[in-house]
XYZ file of C-alpha atoms in Angstrom:
156
model
C 0.063 0.130 -0.141
C 1.479 3.249 -1.034
C 1.840 6.234 1.613
C -1.332 8.300 0.332
C -3.341 5.132 0.595
C -2.179 4.326 4.035
C -2.848 7.893 5.153
C -6.480 7.487 3.886
C -6.970 4.129 5.524
C -5.694 5.224 8.831
C -7.327 8.635 8.843
C -10.737 6.977 7.876
C -10.047 4.209 10.340
C -9.972 6.806 13.208
C -12.949 8.845 11.785
C -15.180 5.791 11.393
C -14.144 5.035 15.083
C -16.103 8.209 15.986
C -19.307 6.474 14.707
C -18.790 3.645 17.093
C -16.739 1.174 14.911
C -13.407 -0.156 15.728
C -10.296 1.252 13.939
C -9.829 -2.173 12.157
C -13.418 -1.888 10.826
C -12.740 1.732 9.632
C -9.580 0.676 7.799
C -11.197 -2.166 6.056
C -13.984 0.321 5.098
C -11.440 2.739 3.736
C -9.359 0.165 2.021
C -12.517 -1.257 0.270
C -13.705 2.213 -0.891
C -10.318 2.642 -2.647
C -10.468 -1.050 -4.274
C -11.868 -1.552 -7.712
C -12.432 -5.157 -6.902
C -13.632 -7.458 -4.125
C -10.861 -8.223 -1.669
C -10.108 -11.388 0.272
C -9.639 -11.374 3.996
C -5.932 -12.635 3.327
C -5.225 -9.552 1.420
C -6.881 -7.183 3.774
C -5.282 -8.618 6.865
C -1.869 -8.440 5.004
C -2.281 -4.854 3.486
C -3.764 -3.680 7.007
C -1.190 -5.481 9.218
C -3.665 -7.140 11.355
C -4.541 -10.756 11.983
C -6.946 -12.456 9.544
C -9.370 -13.354 12.557
C -9.684 -9.545 13.324
C -10.333 -8.734 9.721
C -12.905 -11.580 9.467
C -14.729 -10.506 12.526
C -14.920 -6.739 11.670
C -15.883 -7.647 7.893
C -18.790 -9.688 9.212
C -19.891 -6.983 11.473
C -19.777 -4.407 8.544
C -21.513 -6.866 6.335
C -24.358 -7.191 8.938
C -24.551 -3.333 8.992
C -25.149 -3.246 5.272
C -21.710 -1.539 4.638
C -19.880 -4.469 2.927
C -20.997 -7.223 0.556
C -19.465 -10.714 0.874
C -18.941 -12.654 -2.414
C -17.208 -15.918 -3.480
C -15.305 -16.938 -6.612
C -15.718 -20.137 -8.455
C -13.507 -22.978 -7.058
C -12.203 -20.645 -4.092
C -13.487 -21.147 -0.644
C -12.311 -17.644 0.516
C -14.646 -14.788 1.239
C -14.120 -11.432 -0.735
C -15.532 -8.288 0.229
C -16.425 -5.092 -1.389
C -18.391 -1.919 -0.426
C -22.068 -2.307 -0.818
C -24.139 -0.145 -3.121
C -25.585 2.760 -1.378
C -24.085 1.606 1.886
C -24.763 4.963 3.606
C -28.623 4.575 3.018
C -28.498 1.098 4.303
C -26.629 2.519 7.583
C -29.206 5.146 7.929
C -32.005 2.726 7.453
C -30.536 0.500 10.367
C -30.213 3.628 12.617
C -33.813 4.628 12.064
C -34.907 1.148 13.074
C -32.742 1.436 16.042
C -34.420 4.758 16.926
C -37.572 3.145 16.430
C -36.978 0.648 19.250
C -36.044 3.571 21.681
C -39.203 5.388 20.720
C -41.124 2.262 21.730
C -39.511 2.110 25.337
C -40.271 5.788 25.603
C -43.835 5.171 24.818
C -44.030 2.676 27.510
C -42.762 5.094 30.271
C -46.026 6.659 31.320
C -47.673 3.185 31.801
C -44.639 1.291 33.481
C -43.189 4.343 35.551
C -46.059 6.329 36.500
C -44.584 8.000 39.534
C -41.570 9.909 37.984
C -40.750 13.219 39.212
C -41.486 16.245 36.834
C -37.821 16.897 36.309
C -37.331 13.228 34.970
C -40.593 13.436 33.088
C -39.380 16.516 31.333
C -36.310 15.074 30.468
C -37.900 12.022 28.848
C -40.349 14.320 27.180
C -37.508 16.364 25.721
C -35.758 13.071 24.504
C -38.758 11.838 22.827
C -39.528 15.298 21.062
C -35.865 15.369 19.827
C -36.055 11.854 18.723
C -39.359 12.295 17.040
C -37.978 15.419 15.307
C -34.683 13.785 14.110
C -36.230 10.635 12.879
C -38.842 12.305 10.943
C -36.352 14.563 9.254
C -33.721 11.695 8.578
C -36.398 9.579 7.130
C -37.535 12.274 4.749
C -34.016 13.002 3.744
C -33.349 9.338 3.191
C -36.406 9.057 1.051
C -35.457 11.986 -1.034
C -32.001 10.578 -1.459
C -33.402 7.270 -2.616
C -35.591 9.041 -5.012
C -32.871 11.139 -6.326
C -30.397 8.328 -6.413
C -32.943 6.449 -8.529
C -33.280 9.094 -11.059
C -29.391 9.350 -11.329
C -28.899 5.707 -11.694
C -31.573 5.689 -14.612
C -29.826 8.520 -16.225
C -32.646 11.027 -15.550
């Protein structure tokens, strides 16, 4: 890996870490962003200077988040990974799903915790209002993005 690529991989590894992923996951993501073809776990481990087990664990984690896509090649037992199409939209969809679970819990508070103080009730109400506001806008932005992206992909 050349110096410029290493810089990108390391910096993206740190940046993605701010989103709750490990540095290795961020490095895998960055490396694959710059890769034209799917890359095997062996190559990823060698290029990133980490164990194959770590790369495998983090690649599966990223695959589960919709960021990476795993593939196989004929007569080759190895797994290959590439960045998924519209990976960012998939991450946002998953975040909206997680936020929905939080909303479900907040909706149960009045019934399950009826004797909360005014301070705590205000805090939870604030959390619910912010949550609803952000979720609504992210959902609308994601829908607009998907519509725009479909038009772009169709050459419109």
